[in-house]
Coordinates of N, CA and C in Angstrom, one line a residue:
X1 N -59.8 100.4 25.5 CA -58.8 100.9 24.6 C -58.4 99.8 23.6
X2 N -58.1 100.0 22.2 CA -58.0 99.3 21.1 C -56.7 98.4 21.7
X3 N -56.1 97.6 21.4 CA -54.7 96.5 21.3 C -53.7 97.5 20.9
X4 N -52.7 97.5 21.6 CA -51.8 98.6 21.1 C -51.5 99.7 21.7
X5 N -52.2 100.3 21.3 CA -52.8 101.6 21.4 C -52.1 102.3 22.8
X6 N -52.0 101.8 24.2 CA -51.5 101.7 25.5 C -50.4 102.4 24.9
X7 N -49.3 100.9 24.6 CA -48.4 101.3 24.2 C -48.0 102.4 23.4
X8 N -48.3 102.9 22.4 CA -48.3 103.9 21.4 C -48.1 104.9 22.2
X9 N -49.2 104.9 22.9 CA -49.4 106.6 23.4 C -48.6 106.9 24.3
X10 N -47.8 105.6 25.0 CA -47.2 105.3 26.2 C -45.6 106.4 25.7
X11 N -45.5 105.9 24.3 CA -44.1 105.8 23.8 C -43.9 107.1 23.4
X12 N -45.5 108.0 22.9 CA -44.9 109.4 22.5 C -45.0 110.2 23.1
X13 N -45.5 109.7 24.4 CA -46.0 110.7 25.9 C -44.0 110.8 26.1
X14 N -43.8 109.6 26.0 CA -42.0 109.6 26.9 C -41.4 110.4 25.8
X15 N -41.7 110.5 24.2 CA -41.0 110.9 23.7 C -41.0 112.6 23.6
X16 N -42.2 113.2 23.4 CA -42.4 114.5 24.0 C -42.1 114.8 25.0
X17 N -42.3 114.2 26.5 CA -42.3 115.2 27.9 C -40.8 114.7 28.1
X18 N -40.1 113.7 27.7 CA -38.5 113.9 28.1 C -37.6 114.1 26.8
X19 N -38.0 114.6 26.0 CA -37.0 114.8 24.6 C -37.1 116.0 23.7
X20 N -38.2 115.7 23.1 CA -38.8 116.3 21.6 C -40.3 117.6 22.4
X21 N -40.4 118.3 23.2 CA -41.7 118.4 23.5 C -42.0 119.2 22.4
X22 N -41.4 120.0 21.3 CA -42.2 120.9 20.2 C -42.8 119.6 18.7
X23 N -42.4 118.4 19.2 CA -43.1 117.5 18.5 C -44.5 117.4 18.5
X24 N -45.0 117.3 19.2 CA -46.5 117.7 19.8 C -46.9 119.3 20.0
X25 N -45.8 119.9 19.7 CA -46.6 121.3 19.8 C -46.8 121.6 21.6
X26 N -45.6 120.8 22.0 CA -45.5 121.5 23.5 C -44.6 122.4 23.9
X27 N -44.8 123.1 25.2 CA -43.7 123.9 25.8 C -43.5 123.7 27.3
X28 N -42.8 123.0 27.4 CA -42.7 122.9 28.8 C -42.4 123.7 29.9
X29 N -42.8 123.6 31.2 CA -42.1 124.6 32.2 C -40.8 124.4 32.5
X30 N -40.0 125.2 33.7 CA -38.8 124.6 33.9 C -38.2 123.5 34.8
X31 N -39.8 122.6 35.4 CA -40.0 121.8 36.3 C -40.5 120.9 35.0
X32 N -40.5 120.7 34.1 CA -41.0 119.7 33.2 C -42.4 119.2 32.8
X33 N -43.2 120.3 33.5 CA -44.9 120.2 33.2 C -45.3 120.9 32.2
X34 N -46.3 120.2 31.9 CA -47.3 121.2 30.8 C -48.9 120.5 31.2
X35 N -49.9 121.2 30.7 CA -51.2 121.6 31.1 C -51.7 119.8 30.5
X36 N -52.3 119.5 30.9 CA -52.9 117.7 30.5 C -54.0 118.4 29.2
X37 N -54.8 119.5 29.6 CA -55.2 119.8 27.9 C -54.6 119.8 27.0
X38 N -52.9 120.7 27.2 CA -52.3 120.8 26.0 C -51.9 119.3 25.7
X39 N -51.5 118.7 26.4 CA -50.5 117.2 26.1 C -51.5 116.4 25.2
X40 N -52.8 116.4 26.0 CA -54.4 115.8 25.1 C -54.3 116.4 23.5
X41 N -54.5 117.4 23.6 CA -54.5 118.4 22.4 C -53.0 117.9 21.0
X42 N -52.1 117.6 22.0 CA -50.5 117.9 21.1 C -50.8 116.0 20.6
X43 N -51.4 114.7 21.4 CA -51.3 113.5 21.3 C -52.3 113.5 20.5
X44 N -53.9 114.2 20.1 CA -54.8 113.9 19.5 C -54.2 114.3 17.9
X45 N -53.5 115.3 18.2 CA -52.5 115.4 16.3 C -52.2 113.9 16.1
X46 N -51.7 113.0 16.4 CA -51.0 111.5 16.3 C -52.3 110.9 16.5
X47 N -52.9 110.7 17.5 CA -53.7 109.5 17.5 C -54.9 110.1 17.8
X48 N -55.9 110.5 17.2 CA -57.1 111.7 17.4 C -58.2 111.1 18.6
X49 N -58.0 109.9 18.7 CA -59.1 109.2 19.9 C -58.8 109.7 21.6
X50 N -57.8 110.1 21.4 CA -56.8 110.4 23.1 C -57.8 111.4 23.8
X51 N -57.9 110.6 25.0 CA -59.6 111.8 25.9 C -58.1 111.8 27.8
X52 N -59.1 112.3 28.3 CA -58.2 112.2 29.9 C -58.4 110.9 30.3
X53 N -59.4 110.5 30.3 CA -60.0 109.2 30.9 C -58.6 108.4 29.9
X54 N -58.3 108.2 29.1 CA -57.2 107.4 28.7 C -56.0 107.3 28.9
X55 N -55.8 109.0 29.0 CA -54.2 109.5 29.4 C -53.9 109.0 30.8
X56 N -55.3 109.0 31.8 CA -55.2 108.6 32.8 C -54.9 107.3 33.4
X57 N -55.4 106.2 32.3 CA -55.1 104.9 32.2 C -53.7 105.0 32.0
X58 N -53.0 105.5 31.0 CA -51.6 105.1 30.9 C -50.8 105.6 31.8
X59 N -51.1 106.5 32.7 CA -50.5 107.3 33.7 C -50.5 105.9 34.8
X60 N -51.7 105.9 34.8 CA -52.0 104.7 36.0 C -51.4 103.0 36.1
X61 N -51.1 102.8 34.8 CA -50.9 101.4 34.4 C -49.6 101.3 34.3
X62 N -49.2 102.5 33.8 CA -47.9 102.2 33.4 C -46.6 101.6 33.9
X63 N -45.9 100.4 33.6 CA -45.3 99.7 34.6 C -43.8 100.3 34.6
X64 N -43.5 101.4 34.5 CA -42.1 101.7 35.1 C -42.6 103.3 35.7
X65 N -43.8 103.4 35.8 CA -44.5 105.2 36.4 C -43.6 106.0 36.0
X66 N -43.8 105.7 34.3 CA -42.9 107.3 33.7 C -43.5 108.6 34.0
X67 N -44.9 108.5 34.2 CA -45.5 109.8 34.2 C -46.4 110.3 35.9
X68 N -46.1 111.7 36.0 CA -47.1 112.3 36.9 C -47.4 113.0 36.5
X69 N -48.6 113.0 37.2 CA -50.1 114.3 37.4 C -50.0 115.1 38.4
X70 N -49.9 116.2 38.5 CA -49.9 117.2 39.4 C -51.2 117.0 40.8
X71 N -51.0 117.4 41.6 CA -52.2 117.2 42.5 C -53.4 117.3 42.0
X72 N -54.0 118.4 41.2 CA -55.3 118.7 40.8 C -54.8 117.8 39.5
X73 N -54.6 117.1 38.6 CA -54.1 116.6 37.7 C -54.3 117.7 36.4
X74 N -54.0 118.9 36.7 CA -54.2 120.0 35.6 C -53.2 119.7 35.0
X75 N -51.7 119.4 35.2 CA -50.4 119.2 34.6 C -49.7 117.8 34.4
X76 N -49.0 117.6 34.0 CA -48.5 116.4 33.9 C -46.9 116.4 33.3
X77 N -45.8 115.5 33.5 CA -44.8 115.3 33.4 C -44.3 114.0 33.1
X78 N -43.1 113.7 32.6 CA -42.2 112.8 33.1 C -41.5 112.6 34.3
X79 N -41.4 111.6 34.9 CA -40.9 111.3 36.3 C -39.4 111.7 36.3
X80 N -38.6 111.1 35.2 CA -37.2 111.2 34.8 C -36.7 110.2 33.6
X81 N -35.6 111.2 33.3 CA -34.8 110.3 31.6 C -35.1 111.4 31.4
X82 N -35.3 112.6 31.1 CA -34.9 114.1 30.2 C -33.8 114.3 29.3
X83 N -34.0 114.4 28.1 CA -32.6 114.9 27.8 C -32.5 116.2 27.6
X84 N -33.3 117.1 27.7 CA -33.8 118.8 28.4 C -33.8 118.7 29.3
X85 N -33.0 120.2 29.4 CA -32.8 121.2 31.1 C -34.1 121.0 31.8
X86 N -34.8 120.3 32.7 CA -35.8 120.9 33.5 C -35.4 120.0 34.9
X87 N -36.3 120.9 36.0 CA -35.5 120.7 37.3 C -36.6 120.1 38.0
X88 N -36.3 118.7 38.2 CA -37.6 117.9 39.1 C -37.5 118.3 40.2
X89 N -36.4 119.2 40.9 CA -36.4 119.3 42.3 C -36.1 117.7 43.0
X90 N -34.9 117.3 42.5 CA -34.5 116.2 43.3 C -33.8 116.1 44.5
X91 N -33.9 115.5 45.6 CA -33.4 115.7 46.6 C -32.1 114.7 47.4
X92 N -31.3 115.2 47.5 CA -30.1 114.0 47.8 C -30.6 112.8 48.4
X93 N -30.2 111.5 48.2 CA -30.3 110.9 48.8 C -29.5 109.9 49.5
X94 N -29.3 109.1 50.1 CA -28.5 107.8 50.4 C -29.2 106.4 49.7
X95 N -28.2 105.9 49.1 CA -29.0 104.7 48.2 C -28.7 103.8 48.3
X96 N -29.0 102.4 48.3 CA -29.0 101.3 49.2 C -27.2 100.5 49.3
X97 N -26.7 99.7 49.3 CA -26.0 99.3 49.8 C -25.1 99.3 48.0
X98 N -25.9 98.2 47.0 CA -25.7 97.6 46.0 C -26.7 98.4 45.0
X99 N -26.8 99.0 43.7 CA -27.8 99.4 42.9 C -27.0 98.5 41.3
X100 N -27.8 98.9 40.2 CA -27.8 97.5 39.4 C -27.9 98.5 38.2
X101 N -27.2 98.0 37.1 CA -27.4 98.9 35.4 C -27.6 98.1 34.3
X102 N -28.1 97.6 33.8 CA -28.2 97.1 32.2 C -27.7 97.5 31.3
X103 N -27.2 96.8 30.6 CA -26.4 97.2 29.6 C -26.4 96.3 28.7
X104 N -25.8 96.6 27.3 CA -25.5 95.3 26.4 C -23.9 95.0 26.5
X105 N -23.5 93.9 25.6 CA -22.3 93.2 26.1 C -21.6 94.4 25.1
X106 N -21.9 94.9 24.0 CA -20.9 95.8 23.4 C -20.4 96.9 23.7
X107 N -21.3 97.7 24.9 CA -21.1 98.9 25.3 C -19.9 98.2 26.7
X108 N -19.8 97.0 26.6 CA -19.6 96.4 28.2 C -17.7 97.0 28.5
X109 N -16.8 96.8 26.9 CA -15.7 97.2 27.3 C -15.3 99.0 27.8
X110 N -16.2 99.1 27.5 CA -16.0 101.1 26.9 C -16.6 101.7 28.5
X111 N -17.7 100.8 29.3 CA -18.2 101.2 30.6 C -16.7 100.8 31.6
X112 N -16.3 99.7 31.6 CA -15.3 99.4 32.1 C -14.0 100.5 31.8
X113 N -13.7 100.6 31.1 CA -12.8 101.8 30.8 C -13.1 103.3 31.9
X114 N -14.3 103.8 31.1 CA -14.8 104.8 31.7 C -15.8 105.0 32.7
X115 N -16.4 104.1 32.7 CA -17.4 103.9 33.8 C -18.7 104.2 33.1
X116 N -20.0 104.9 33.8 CA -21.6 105.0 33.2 C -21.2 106.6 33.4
X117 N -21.6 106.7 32.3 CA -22.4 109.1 31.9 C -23.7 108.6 31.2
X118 N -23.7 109.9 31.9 CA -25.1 110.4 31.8 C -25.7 110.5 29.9
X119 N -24.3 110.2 28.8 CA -25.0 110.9 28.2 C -25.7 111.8 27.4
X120 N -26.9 111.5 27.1 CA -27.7 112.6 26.3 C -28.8 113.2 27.7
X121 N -28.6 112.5 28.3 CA -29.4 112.6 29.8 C -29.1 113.5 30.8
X122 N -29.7 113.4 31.8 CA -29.5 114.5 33.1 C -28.6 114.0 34.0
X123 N -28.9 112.3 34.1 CA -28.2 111.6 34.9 C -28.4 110.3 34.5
X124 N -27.6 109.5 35.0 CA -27.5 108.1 34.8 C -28.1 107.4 35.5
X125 N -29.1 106.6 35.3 CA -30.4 105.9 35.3 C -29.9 104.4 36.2
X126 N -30.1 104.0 37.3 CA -30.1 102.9 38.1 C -30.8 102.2 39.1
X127 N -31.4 101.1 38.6 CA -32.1 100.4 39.5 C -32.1 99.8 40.9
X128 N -32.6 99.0 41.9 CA -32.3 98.9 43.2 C -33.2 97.4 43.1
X129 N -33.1 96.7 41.5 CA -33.6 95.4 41.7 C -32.7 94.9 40.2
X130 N -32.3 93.5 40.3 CA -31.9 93.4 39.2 C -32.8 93.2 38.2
X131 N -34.3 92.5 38.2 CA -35.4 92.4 37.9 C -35.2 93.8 36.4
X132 N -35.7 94.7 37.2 CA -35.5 96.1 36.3 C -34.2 96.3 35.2
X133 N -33.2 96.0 36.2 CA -31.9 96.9 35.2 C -32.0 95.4 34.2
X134 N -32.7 94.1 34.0 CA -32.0 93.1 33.1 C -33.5 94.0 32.0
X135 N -34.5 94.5 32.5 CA -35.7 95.2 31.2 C -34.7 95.8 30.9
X136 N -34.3 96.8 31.5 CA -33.4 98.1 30.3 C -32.7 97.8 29.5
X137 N -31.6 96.5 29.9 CA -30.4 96.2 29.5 C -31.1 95.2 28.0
X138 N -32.1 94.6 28.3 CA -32.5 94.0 27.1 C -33.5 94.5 26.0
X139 N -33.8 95.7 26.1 CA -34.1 96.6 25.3 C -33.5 96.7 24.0
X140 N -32.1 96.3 24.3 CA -31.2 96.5 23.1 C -30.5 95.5 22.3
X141 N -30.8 94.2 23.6 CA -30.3 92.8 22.5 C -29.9 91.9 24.1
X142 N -29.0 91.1 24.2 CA -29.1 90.6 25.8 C -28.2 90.9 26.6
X143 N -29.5 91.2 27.7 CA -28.7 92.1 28.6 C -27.8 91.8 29.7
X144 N -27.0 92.6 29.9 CA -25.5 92.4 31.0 C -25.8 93.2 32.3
X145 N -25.8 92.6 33.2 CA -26.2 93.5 34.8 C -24.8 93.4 35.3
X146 N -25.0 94.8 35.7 CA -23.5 95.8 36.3 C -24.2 95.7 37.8
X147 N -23.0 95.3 38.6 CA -23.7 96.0 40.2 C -22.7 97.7 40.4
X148 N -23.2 98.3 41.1 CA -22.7 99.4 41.2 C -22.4 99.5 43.0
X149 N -21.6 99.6 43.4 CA -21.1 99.9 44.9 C -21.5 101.6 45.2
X150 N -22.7 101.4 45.7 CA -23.4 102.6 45.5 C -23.0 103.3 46.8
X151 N -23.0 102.4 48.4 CA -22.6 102.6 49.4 C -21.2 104.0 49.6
X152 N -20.3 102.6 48.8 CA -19.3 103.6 48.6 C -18.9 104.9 48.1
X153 N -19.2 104.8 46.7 CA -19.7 106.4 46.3 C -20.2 107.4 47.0
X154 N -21.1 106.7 47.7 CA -21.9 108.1 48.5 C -20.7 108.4 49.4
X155 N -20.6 107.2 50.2 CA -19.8 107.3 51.4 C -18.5 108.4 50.9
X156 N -17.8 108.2 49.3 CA -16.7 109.2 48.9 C -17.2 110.7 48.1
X157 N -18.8 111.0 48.6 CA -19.1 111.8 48.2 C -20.0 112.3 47.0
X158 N -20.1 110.8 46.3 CA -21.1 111.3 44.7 C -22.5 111.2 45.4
X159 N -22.7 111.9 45.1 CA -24.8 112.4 45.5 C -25.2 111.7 44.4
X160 N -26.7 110.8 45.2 CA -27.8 110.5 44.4 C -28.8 110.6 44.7
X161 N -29.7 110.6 44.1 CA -31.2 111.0 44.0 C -31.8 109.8 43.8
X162 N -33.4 110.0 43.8 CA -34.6 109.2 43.8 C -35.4 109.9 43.0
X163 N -36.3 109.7 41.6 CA -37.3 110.3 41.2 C -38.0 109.7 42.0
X164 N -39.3 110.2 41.3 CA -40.3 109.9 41.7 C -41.5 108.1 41.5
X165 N -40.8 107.6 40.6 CA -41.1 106.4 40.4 C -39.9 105.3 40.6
X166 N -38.9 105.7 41.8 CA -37.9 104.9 42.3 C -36.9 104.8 41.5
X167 N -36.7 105.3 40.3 CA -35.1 105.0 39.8 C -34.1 105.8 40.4
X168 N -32.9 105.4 40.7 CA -31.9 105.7 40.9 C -30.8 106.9 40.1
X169 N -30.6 107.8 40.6 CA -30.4 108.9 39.2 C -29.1 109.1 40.5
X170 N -27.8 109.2 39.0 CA -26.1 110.1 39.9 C -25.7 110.7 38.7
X171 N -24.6 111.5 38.7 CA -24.1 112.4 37.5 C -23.3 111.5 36.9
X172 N -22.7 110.4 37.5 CA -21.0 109.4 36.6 C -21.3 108.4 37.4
X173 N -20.8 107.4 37.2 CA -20.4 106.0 37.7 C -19.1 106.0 37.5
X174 N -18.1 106.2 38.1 CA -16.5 105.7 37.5 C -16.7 104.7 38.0
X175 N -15.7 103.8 36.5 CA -15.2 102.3 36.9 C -14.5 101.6 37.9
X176 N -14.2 102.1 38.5 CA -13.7 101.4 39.9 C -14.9 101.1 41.1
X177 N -16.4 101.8 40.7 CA -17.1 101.1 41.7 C -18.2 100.1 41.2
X178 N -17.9 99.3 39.3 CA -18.8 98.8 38.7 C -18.4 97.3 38.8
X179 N -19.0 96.4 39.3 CA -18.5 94.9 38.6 C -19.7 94.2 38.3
X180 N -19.4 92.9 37.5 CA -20.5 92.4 36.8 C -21.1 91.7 37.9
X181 N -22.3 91.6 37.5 CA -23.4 90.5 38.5 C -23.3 89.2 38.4

C-alpha cells in the first residue's frame, strides 16, 4: 500500500460508517453495517485503488480497532463514536475502578462546571489507560487527563458499556466524579 494511503482510507472509513454514511453513497442498517462491497464501491469514488485485500489491512492494523467485519466479513461497521442513531447492541457493564478522558486545557473550565456529554455522539468516549485518553486529548493541542471515579457512578447507578474495541462508553459524566490526573 502507497505511504499514506492507510491513513486516508482509515479517516473516511471513520468518517462515513460513524457520521456522513450518504458521503460515499451509503445506507446503513440500524445496527450500523453495510455490505463490505458497497463500502469498497462508496471508498473507490475517493481513492479508486481500494480492493478487500486492503480494507482488510486497515481493519486489521488499525490501532484503536475502529472497525468490524461481520463473521463471514460480508458487512462491516464502526466499533463506536456514531453521531447517527444505530444500535451496537451494548451491554451494561461494570468498569474498572478509575477510567481516564482527554481533553484540552480550554474545554478544561466548562467540563468542570458541567461535567463530559456526550455531545454530537451516542455517548461519551473513555479509556481504562491513560496511555490512550493522553492520544485523544492531544488530537487537539496538549492534552489534559481527567480521571473519572467510574466505581462510584456505577455503584450510584449510571450504566456503562464496553464496545467492541474496549472503549468505555456512559451517557454524562457529572462533575463531581472528574478530577485531574
Amino acid at each position: 500500500m502507497k505511504p499514506g494511503i492507510h491513513k486516508k482510507i482509515s479517516k473516511l472509513m471513520s468518517y462515513a460508517l460513524r457520521h456522513q454514511p450518504e458521503a460515499l453513497g451509503l445506507e446503513l442498517d440500524d445496527e450500523g453495517w453495510v455490505a463490505t462491497h458497497q463500502l469498497i464501491s462508496g471508498l473507490n469514488k475517493k481513492i479508486p485503488e481500494i480492493n478487500l485485500t486492503m480494507l482488510e489491512e486497515v481493519v486489521r492494523t488499525n490501532d484503536k480497532k475502529r472497525f468490524a467485519f461481520s463473521g463471514d466479513q460480508t458487512k462491516i461497521r464502526a466499533s463506536q463514536g456514531h453521531s447517527i442513531a444505530v444500535d451496537l447492541h451494548l451491554i451494561k457493564k461494570e468498569p474498572p475502578q478509575v477510567l481516564y478522558h482527554g481533553t484540552v486545557s480550554k474545554s478544561l473550565d466548562k467540563i468542570k462546571k458541567e461535567g463530559l456529554h456526550k455531545m454530537s455522539r451516542q455517548h461519551v468516549h473513555l479509556s481504562s489507560n491513560i496511555a490512550t485518553a493522553k492520544n485523544v486529548g492531544g488530537r487537539r493541542g496538549q492534552p489534559v487527563i481527567l480521571m473519572i471515579n467510574a466505581s462510584q457512578m456505577h455503584r450510584n447507578g449510571i450504566a456503562f458499556y464496553q464496545s467492541e474495541n474496549g472503549v468505555w462508553l456512559t451517557d454524562h459524566v457529572p462533575p463531581g466524579y472528574l478530577q485531574d490526573h
